Coordinates of C-alpha atoms and ligand atoms in Angstrom, one line a residue:
M1 CA -1.4 16.7 2.1
R2 CA -3.4 14.0 3.4
I3 CA -3.0 12.2 7.2
G4 CA -3.1 8.8 4.8
T5 CA -0.8 9.2 1.9
L6 CA 1.5 10.8 4.9
V7 CA 1.1 7.4 6.5
I8 CA 2.0 5.6 2.8
I9 CA 4.9 7.4 2.2
V10 CA 6.3 7.4 5.6
I11 CA 5.6 3.2 5.1
F12 CA 6.7 2.7 2.2
S13 CA 10.1 4.8 2.9
L14 CA 10.9 2.9 6.0
A15 CA 10.0 -0.6 3.9
L16 CA 12.7 1.1 0.9
V17 CA 15.0 1.6 3.0
G18 CA 15.1 -1.6 5.3
L19 CA 15.3 -3.2 2.5
S20 CA 18.1 -1.4 1.4
L21 CA 19.9 -2.2 4.0
V22 CA 18.6 -5.8 3.7
Q23 CA 20.1 -6.0 0.0
F24 CA 23.4 -3.7 1.3
Q25 CA 24.0 -7.2 3.7
W26 CA 23.6 -9.8 1.1
L27 CA 26.1 -7.8 -0.8
K28 CA 28.7 -7.9 2.0
A29 CA 28.5 -11.8 2.4
G30 CA 28.0 -12.0 -1.3
I31 CA 31.6 -10.4 -1.6
V32 CA 32.7 -12.5 1.3
F33 CA 31.5 -16.2 0.1
E34 CA 33.2 -14.3 -3.3
K35 CA 36.9 -13.9 -2.0
E36 CA 36.7 -16.9 0.2
R37 CA 36.5 -18.5 -3.5
F38 CA 38.6 -16.2 -4.6
E39 CA 41.4 -17.0 -2.4
N40 CA 40.7 -21.4 -2.5
G41 CA 41.2 -21.2 -6.5
I42 CA 44.2 -18.9 -6.0
N43 CA 46.1 -21.9 -3.3
E44 CA 45.5 -24.3 -5.8
V45 CA 47.0 -21.9 -8.2
L46 CA 50.2 -22.2 -6.0
S47 CA 49.9 -25.8 -5.4
A48 CA 49.8 -26.2 -8.7
T49 CA 52.8 -23.9 -9.7
N50 CA 54.4 -25.2 -6.8
L51 CA 54.0 -29.0 -8.6
Y52 CA 55.2 -27.4 -12.0
I53 CA 58.6 -26.4 -11.3
N54 CA 59.4 -29.7 -9.5
Q55 CA 58.1 -31.2 -12.3
N56 CA 60.3 -29.1 -14.6
T57 CA 64.2 -30.2 -14.2
A58 CA 66.0 -27.4 -17.1
L59 CA 64.0 -24.8 -15.1
Q60 CA 64.6 -25.8 -11.6
K61 CA 68.5 -25.4 -13.0
L62 CA 67.8 -22.3 -14.4
L63 CA 66.3 -21.4 -11.3
L64 CA 69.3 -22.7 -9.0
K65 CA 71.8 -21.2 -10.7
L66 CA 70.0 -18.0 -10.8
A67 CA 69.8 -18.4 -7.0
K68 CA 73.2 -18.2 -7.0
G69 CA 74.2 -15.9 -9.4
Q70 CA 75.3 -18.3 -10.9
T71 CA 74.2 -17.7 -15.0
N72 CA 75.6 -16.4 -17.7
P73 CA 75.1 -14.0 -20.1
E74 CA 74.1 -16.4 -22.9
E75 CA 71.0 -17.9 -20.2
H76 CA 69.6 -14.7 -19.9
A77 CA 68.2 -15.0 -22.6
L78 CA 66.1 -18.3 -21.2
L79 CA 65.0 -15.9 -18.5
D80 CA 62.4 -14.4 -21.0
T81 CA 61.7 -17.9 -22.5
A82 CA 61.0 -19.3 -18.8
S83 CA 59.1 -16.3 -17.7
N84 CA 56.5 -16.8 -20.9
A85 CA 56.4 -20.6 -20.3
M86 CA 55.4 -19.4 -16.5
E87 CA 53.2 -17.4 -17.7
H88 CA 51.3 -19.1 -19.5
F89 CA 51.4 -22.2 -17.2
L90 CA 49.0 -19.7 -14.9
D91 CA 47.2 -18.1 -17.4
Q92 CA 46.2 -21.5 -18.0
Q93 CA 45.8 -22.4 -14.3
F94 CA 43.4 -19.4 -14.0
D95 CA 41.2 -19.8 -16.6
E96 CA 40.3 -23.2 -15.1
K97 CA 39.3 -22.4 -12.2
G98 CA 37.7 -19.6 -13.8
I99 CA 39.2 -16.4 -12.4
G100 CA 39.4 -13.8 -14.5
V101 CA 41.4 -11.2 -12.8
A102 CA 44.3 -8.8 -13.7
Y103 CA 47.4 -10.3 -11.8
S104 CA 51.2 -10.6 -12.1
F105 CA 54.3 -13.0 -11.2
A106 CA 57.4 -13.6 -9.6
L107 CA 59.6 -16.3 -8.1
T108 CA 62.1 -14.8 -5.4
R109 CA 64.4 -15.8 -3.3
G110 CA 64.1 -15.6 0.3
Y111 CA 62.3 -13.0 2.2
Q112 CA 64.8 -9.9 1.1
H113 CA 62.7 -10.5 -2.1
H114 CA 65.3 -10.7 -4.6
L115 CA 64.0 -11.6 -7.9
L116 CA 64.8 -14.1 -9.8
L117 CA 61.8 -14.4 -12.9
G118 CA 58.8 -13.0 -12.9
S119 CA 56.4 -10.8 -15.2
L120 CA 57.9 -7.8 -16.0
D121 CA 54.9 -5.4 -14.4
H122 CA 55.4 -7.1 -10.9
T123 CA 58.1 -4.8 -9.3
K124 CA 56.0 -1.4 -10.2
E125 CA 54.2 0.4 -7.9
A126 CA 50.1 -0.4 -7.7
A127 CA 47.6 1.6 -6.7
D128 CA 45.7 -1.6 -5.2
F129 CA 47.1 -4.9 -5.1
S130 CA 46.7 -7.9 -3.0
I131 CA 49.3 -10.7 -2.4
Y132 CA 49.1 -14.1 -2.3
Q133 CA 52.1 -16.3 -1.8
K134 CA 53.7 -19.5 -1.1
K135 CA 56.9 -21.2 -0.2
I136 CA 58.4 -23.7 -3.3
S137 CA 59.2 -26.3 -1.2
G138 CA 61.4 -30.2 -2.7
Q139 CA 64.4 -30.8 -4.3
L140 CA 64.9 -27.1 -5.2
S141 CA 64.5 -25.5 -2.2
A142 CA 67.4 -28.8 -1.0
A143 CA 69.7 -28.1 -3.7
C144 CA 69.1 -24.6 -3.4
R145 CA 70.2 -24.5 0.6
C146 CA 68.4 -21.4 0.7
Q147 CA 63.9 -20.1 0.7
L148 CA 62.1 -19.9 -3.2
S149 CA 58.9 -18.0 -2.8
I150 CA 56.2 -18.0 -5.7
H151 CA 54.2 -14.6 -5.6
I152 CA 51.0 -13.5 -7.2
R153 CA 49.4 -9.7 -7.1
V154 CA 46.2 -9.5 -7.9
H155 CA 45.4 -5.7 -9.2
N156 CA 42.0 -4.0 -7.7
L157 CA 41.0 -7.3 -5.8
F158 CA 37.6 -5.6 -4.6
G159 CA 36.9 -4.6 -8.0
Y160 CA 36.9 -7.9 -9.6
L161 CA 34.5 -9.1 -6.9
L162 CA 32.2 -6.6 -7.2
N163 CA 31.7 -7.3 -11.1
R164 CA 31.1 -10.9 -9.7
L165 CA 28.6 -9.8 -7.8
A166 CA 27.0 -7.5 -10.4
Y167 CA 24.4 -9.4 -11.4
L168 CA 23.0 -9.1 -8.2
I169 CA 23.7 -5.4 -7.5
F170 CA 22.3 -4.8 -10.8
S171 CA 19.0 -6.5 -9.7
S172 CA 19.6 -4.7 -6.3
V173 CA 19.2 -1.4 -7.6
V174 CA 16.8 -1.6 -10.7
F175 CA 13.9 -3.3 -8.5
I176 CA 14.6 -0.6 -5.5
I177 CA 14.0 1.9 -8.1
L178 CA 10.9 0.3 -9.7
L179 CA 9.4 0.0 -6.1
M180 CA 10.5 4.3 -5.6
G181 CA 9.0 4.7 -9.3
S182 CA 6.0 3.0 -8.3
L183 CA 5.4 5.5 -5.3
V184 CA 5.8 8.6 -7.1
F185 CA 3.3 7.2 -9.5
L186 CA 1.2 6.0 -6.7
L187 CA 1.7 9.7 -5.5
L188 CA 0.9 11.1 -8.3
M189 CA -2.2 9.6 -9.1
L190 CA -2.8 9.8 -5.4
R191 CA -2.8 13.4 -5.9
N192 CA -4.5 13.4 -9.4
R193 CA -7.8 11.2 -7.8
N194 CA -8.1 14.2 -4.1
R195 CA -7.8 17.0 -7.1
L196 CA -10.8 15.1 -9.2
H197 CA -12.7 14.5 -6.0
R198 CA -12.8 17.8 -4.8
V199 CA -13.5 20.1 -8.4
K200 CA -16.2 16.9 -8.2
N201 CA -17.8 17.9 -4.8
D202 CA -17.5 21.4 -5.7
F203 CA -19.1 21.1 -8.8
I204 CA -22.0 19.0 -6.9
N205 CA -22.0 21.4 -4.8
N206 CA -22.6 24.8 -6.8
L207 CA -25.1 22.2 -9.0
T208 CA -26.9 21.6 -6.0
H209 CA -26.9 25.3 -4.4
E210 CA -27.8 26.6 -8.0
L211 CA -30.7 23.5 -8.2
K212 CA -31.8 25.4 -5.1
T213 CA -33.6 28.8 -6.2
P214 CA -35.9 27.3 -9.4
V215 CA -37.1 24.5 -6.5
F216 CA -37.8 27.7 -4.6
S217 CA -39.0 30.0 -7.2
I218 CA -41.3 27.3 -8.0
S219 CA -42.3 26.5 -4.8
L220 CA -43.3 30.4 -4.9
I221 CA -44.8 30.9 -7.7
T222 CA -47.4 27.4 -7.1
K223 CA -48.3 29.4 -4.1
V224 CA -49.1 32.4 -5.0
L225 CA -51.0 30.9 -8.5
R226 CA -53.4 29.3 -6.2
Q227 CA -54.0 32.6 -4.2
T228 CA -54.7 34.5 -6.8
P229 CA -58.3 34.5 -7.7
G230 CA -59.0 32.6 -11.2
A231 CA -55.7 32.1 -11.8
A232 CA -56.6 28.4 -11.3
S233 CA -60.3 28.4 -11.1
S234 CA -60.5 24.4 -13.2
E235 CA -60.1 21.3 -10.8
K236 CA -57.9 20.1 -13.5
A237 CA -55.4 23.5 -12.8
L238 CA -55.7 22.7 -9.1
A239 CA -54.8 19.2 -9.1
Y240 CA -51.9 19.7 -11.9
L241 CA -50.3 22.8 -9.2
S242 CA -50.7 19.5 -6.9
L243 CA -48.6 17.6 -9.0
I244 CA -46.1 20.7 -9.5
D245 CA -45.7 21.0 -5.6
K246 CA -45.3 17.0 -5.2
E247 CA -43.1 16.6 -8.1
N248 CA -41.1 20.4 -6.2
A249 CA -41.1 18.4 -2.8
L250 CA -39.7 15.2 -4.6
L251 CA -37.0 17.5 -6.5
K252 CA -36.0 19.0 -2.9
G253 CA -35.9 15.9 -1.7
H254 CA -33.1 14.6 -3.8
I255 CA -31.2 17.9 -3.2
E256 CA -31.5 18.6 0.1
K257 CA -29.9 14.9 0.5
V258 CA -27.0 15.3 -1.7
L259 CA -25.7 18.8 -0.3
E260 CA -26.3 16.7 2.9
L261 CA -23.9 14.5 2.0
A262 CA -21.6 17.5 0.3
S263 CA -21.6 19.5 3.4
L264 CA -20.4 16.7 5.8
E265 CA -17.7 16.4 3.7
K266 CA -16.9 19.8 3.9
S267 CA -17.7 20.6 7.9
K268 CA -15.9 17.3 8.6
Y269 CA -18.1 15.7 10.9
A270 CA -18.5 19.5 13.0
L271 CA -21.4 17.7 15.0
Q272 CA -23.8 19.8 17.8
L273 CA -23.5 17.4 20.5
K274 CA -26.4 17.7 22.7
L275 CA -28.1 15.5 25.2
V276 CA -31.4 14.7 23.5
D277 CA -33.9 12.4 25.1
I278 CA -33.6 9.7 21.9
H279 CA -36.7 8.4 22.2
E280 CA -39.0 11.5 22.3
L281 CA -36.5 11.9 18.7
I282 CA -37.9 8.6 17.7
R283 CA -41.7 9.0 18.4
S284 CA -41.8 12.8 16.8
I285 CA -40.1 11.2 13.2
A286 CA -42.6 8.2 13.9
Q287 CA -45.4 10.7 13.7
H288 CA -45.0 12.6 10.4
F289 CA -43.6 8.8 9.3
E290 CA -46.5 7.0 10.4
A291 CA -48.9 9.1 7.6
K292 CA -46.5 7.9 4.8
V293 CA -46.2 4.1 5.7
M294 CA -50.6 4.5 6.3
E295 CA -51.0 5.6 2.6
Q296 CA -49.3 2.4 1.5
G297 CA -51.8 0.6 4.1
G298 CA -48.8 -0.2 6.3
Q299 CA -47.4 -0.4 9.7
L300 CA -45.1 1.8 11.3
N301 CA -44.3 -0.1 15.5
L302 CA -42.9 1.5 18.3
D303 CA -41.5 -1.4 20.5
L304 CA -39.0 1.3 22.6
A305 CA -37.2 0.6 25.7
T306 CA -39.0 1.9 29.1
G307 CA -36.9 4.7 30.5
E308 CA -35.9 7.6 29.4
F309 CA -32.0 7.8 27.3
N310 CA -30.6 11.2 27.4
L311 CA -28.1 10.7 24.5
Q312 CA -24.9 13.6 23.5
L313 CA -26.9 13.7 19.3
D314 CA -26.7 15.5 16.9
A315 CA -30.6 16.1 16.5
V316 CA -30.5 17.5 13.6
H317 CA -28.0 14.7 11.2
F318 CA -29.5 11.8 14.3
R319 CA -32.9 12.9 13.2
N320 CA -31.2 12.4 9.0
V321 CA -30.4 8.9 10.0
I322 CA -33.7 7.6 11.3
Q323 CA -35.7 8.9 8.4
N324 CA -33.1 7.7 5.7
L325 CA -33.4 4.3 7.4
L326 CA -37.5 4.8 7.8
E327 CA -37.1 6.1 3.5
N328 CA -35.3 3.1 2.9
A329 CA -37.6 0.4 4.7
L330 CA -40.9 1.5 3.0
K331 CA -38.9 2.4 -0.6
Y332 CA -37.8 -1.4 -0.7
S333 CA -41.0 -3.0 0.0
N334 CA -42.9 -5.0 -2.3
R335 CA -46.0 -5.8 0.2
T336 CA -48.1 -4.6 2.9
P337 CA -45.1 -2.8 4.4
I338 CA -44.9 -3.1 8.7
I339 CA -41.7 -1.8 10.5
T340 CA -40.5 -2.0 13.3
I341 CA -38.4 0.9 15.6
R342 CA -37.2 -0.9 18.4
T343 CA -35.1 0.0 20.9
I344 CA -33.0 -1.8 23.8
K345 CA -30.3 -1.0 26.2
Q346 CA -27.9 -4.0 26.3
G347 CA -24.9 -3.3 28.9
K348 CA -22.8 0.0 28.3
H349 CA -24.4 0.6 24.9
F350 CA -28.3 1.9 23.1
E351 CA -29.5 -0.4 20.2
L352 CA -31.7 1.1 17.6
Y353 CA -33.0 -1.3 15.2
I354 CA -35.4 -0.4 12.6
E355 CA -36.6 -3.8 11.0
D356 CA -38.8 -3.7 7.7
N357 CA -40.8 -6.5 6.3
G358 CA -39.2 -5.7 2.3
I359 CA -37.3 -6.9 -0.3
G360 CA -34.2 -7.5 1.8
V361 CA -30.5 -7.7 0.6
A362 CA -28.4 -10.7 0.0
P363 CA -25.5 -11.2 2.2
E364 CA -23.1 -10.4 -0.7
H365 CA -24.3 -6.8 -0.5
Q366 CA -24.9 -6.1 3.1
R367 CA -20.9 -4.8 3.4
K368 CA -21.3 -2.9 0.4
I369 CA -24.6 -0.2 0.7
F370 CA -22.6 1.7 2.6
D371 CA -20.3 2.5 0.1
K372 CA -20.5 5.9 -1.7
F373 CA -22.9 5.6 -5.0
Y374 CA -23.6 1.6 -4.1
R375 CA -27.3 0.7 -5.3
V376 CA -28.6 -3.2 -5.3
S377 CA -29.5 -3.6 -9.1
N378 CA -31.6 -6.9 -8.3
G379 CA -34.1 -5.2 -11.1
N380 CA -37.2 -6.5 -9.9
L381 CA -37.7 -2.8 -8.4
H382 CA -37.5 -0.9 -11.3
D383 CA -39.2 2.2 -10.1
V384 CA -37.5 2.7 -7.0
K385 CA -35.1 5.9 -7.7
G386 CA -32.2 6.4 -5.3
F387 CA -28.9 7.7 -5.7
G388 CA -26.9 5.1 -3.5
L389 CA -26.1 8.3 -0.8
G390 CA -28.1 7.3 1.8
L391 CA -26.8 4.9 3.6
N392 CA -23.3 6.1 3.4
Y393 CA -24.4 9.2 4.8
V394 CA -26.0 7.1 8.1
K395 CA -23.1 5.4 8.2
Q396 CA -20.2 9.0 8.3
I397 CA -22.9 10.0 11.0
V398 CA -23.4 7.1 13.2
E399 CA -19.0 6.5 13.3
A400 CA -18.8 9.9 13.9
H401 CA -21.0 9.1 16.7
K402 CA -18.7 6.7 17.7
G403 CA -21.6 4.2 17.0
R404 CA -21.9 1.3 14.4
I405 CA -24.4 0.2 12.3
S406 CA -25.0 -2.8 10.7
I407 CA -27.5 -4.9 8.7
K408 CA -29.4 -8.1 9.2
S409 CA -31.6 -9.3 6.0
Q410 CA -32.2 -12.3 4.0
L411 CA -33.4 -11.6 0.6
G412 CA -37.2 -11.4 0.0
T413 CA -38.0 -11.6 4.1
G414 CA -36.7 -7.9 5.1
A415 CA -33.9 -5.9 6.5
T416 CA -33.4 -4.9 9.6
F417 CA -30.8 -2.2 10.7
L418 CA -28.9 -2.3 13.7
I419 CA -27.8 1.5 15.5
R420 CA -25.0 0.8 18.4
L421 CA -24.6 3.6 20.5
P422 CA -22.2 4.0 23.5
A423 CA -24.9 4.4 26.5
K424 CA -22.7 6.1 29.3
I425 CA -24.4 9.3 28.9
K426 CA -26.8 9.8 31.6
D427 CA -29.7 7.4 31.4
K428 CA -31.9 8.2 33.8
A429 CA -33.6 4.5 33.0
S430 CA -30.7 2.9 34.9
Ligands
ADP1 P1 -30.3 4.8 -2.4 O1 -31.7 4.1 -1.6 O2 -30.7 6.2 -2.9 O3 -30.7 3.7 -3.3 P2 -28.4 4.2 0.5 O4 -27.3 4.6 0.1 O5 -30.2 4.6 0.2 O6 -29.0 4.7 -1.6 O7 -29.4 2.6 -0.3 C1 -27.9 1.5 -1.3 C2 -28.7 0.5 -1.9 O8 -29.0 -0.1 -0.1 C3 -30.1 0.5 -2.1 O9 -29.9 0.9 -3.4 C4 -30.7 -0.3 -1.9 O10 -31.0 -1.3 -2.7 C5 -30.4 -0.8 -0.9 N1 -31.1 -0.9 0.4 C6 -31.1 -0.2 1.3 N2 -32.5 0.1 2.4 C7 -32.9 -1.1 2.2 C8 -33.9 -2.0 3.0 N3 -34.6 -1.7 4.1 N4 -34.1 -2.7 2.4 C9 -33.5 -3.9 1.3 N5 -32.5 -2.8 0.5 C10 -31.9 -1.4 0.6

């Protein structure tokens, strides 16, 4: 698993755990709030019941007799009616307060819990219940000279409170599951993408390797043809042979470029760093490249800082970097090319500029040209072919040397590429 993927998983998991904890705290706060709301409602119901009893003289009489144990058998029938009426009243009250909870009630005398009146199931043992009670005040207590209380027993209060918050719990769980699902989906997509990336790289690698063999054979055959007496005797045949050579060299160049990048991805920048005299490297590249510029009637200028600068470089890759930039300077030119290589020592940095007077790069493309396969499609230079790999390779190599590359350009007036390298390495000039 790649380190990037691992970081995404860790961050996402932490965020998910954090989110779940926050949701849990909200849920707890929600339960406290709902419980408070519920208790306020129950207290109001108890007060209303107290009032109901105090306003109902028949009920008061019955309760008084019950409390004193003076009821006769005929009056026992009244008990059920009174109980039902009370239950009906309480149901109404609960409805009004919007409390849809399972409950039972009882009217008792004193603390001995002498049951006078109540729901049938009130005395039954229940697993989970909460009791709310209120002393009955007013004339009834005074007449009885005893303490009467009303009790409401609520069954499974916690379940009721959770139920009240069901929409919150449900939506939280759904969103968390959605987030987890999208992470899994993302990881699967990433895995698939990585696999495709690997397959594509292997394919390019194999293809370019396969192409190298015929290219090598063609150059060998043209060489043999040239050297075989009589095989290419006419001037036309010789011209064709040089054309084949030229096209073959071009093809070879393309293959090398693609291979360069593929090998870079495989070797993970295993640079062979050595102290290299950068000015000497630049001069040797310029010597070869100058001929190409002069072929087009152009000019290659060197403006190198005084002194000898030895930097820790991978000479092969860094040569490719400078060559790539010079080739682009020549390729993307629509007039007599004037190319300048400039070096400056800036404090702790060594700066290398490659300047041209070509078509330039518009600001909106300047960041993107360093992306793999990115090419500016400005249409006015149809014949310039490329893969959009060169600058990506340059950037990767420069960054592997702990350097930075940037571009300054205006469309139509040319481009300047700046490579900034750390120069803390042995520097004889300073
Ligand atoms: P390629 O040249 O193969 O297309 P590169 O990665 O070397 O790929 O360059 C990417 C794009 O950047 C090019 O297609 C071109 O549009 C633009 N570019 C690079 N160098 C220059 C330059 N010196 N002047 C103008 N445009 C350039």
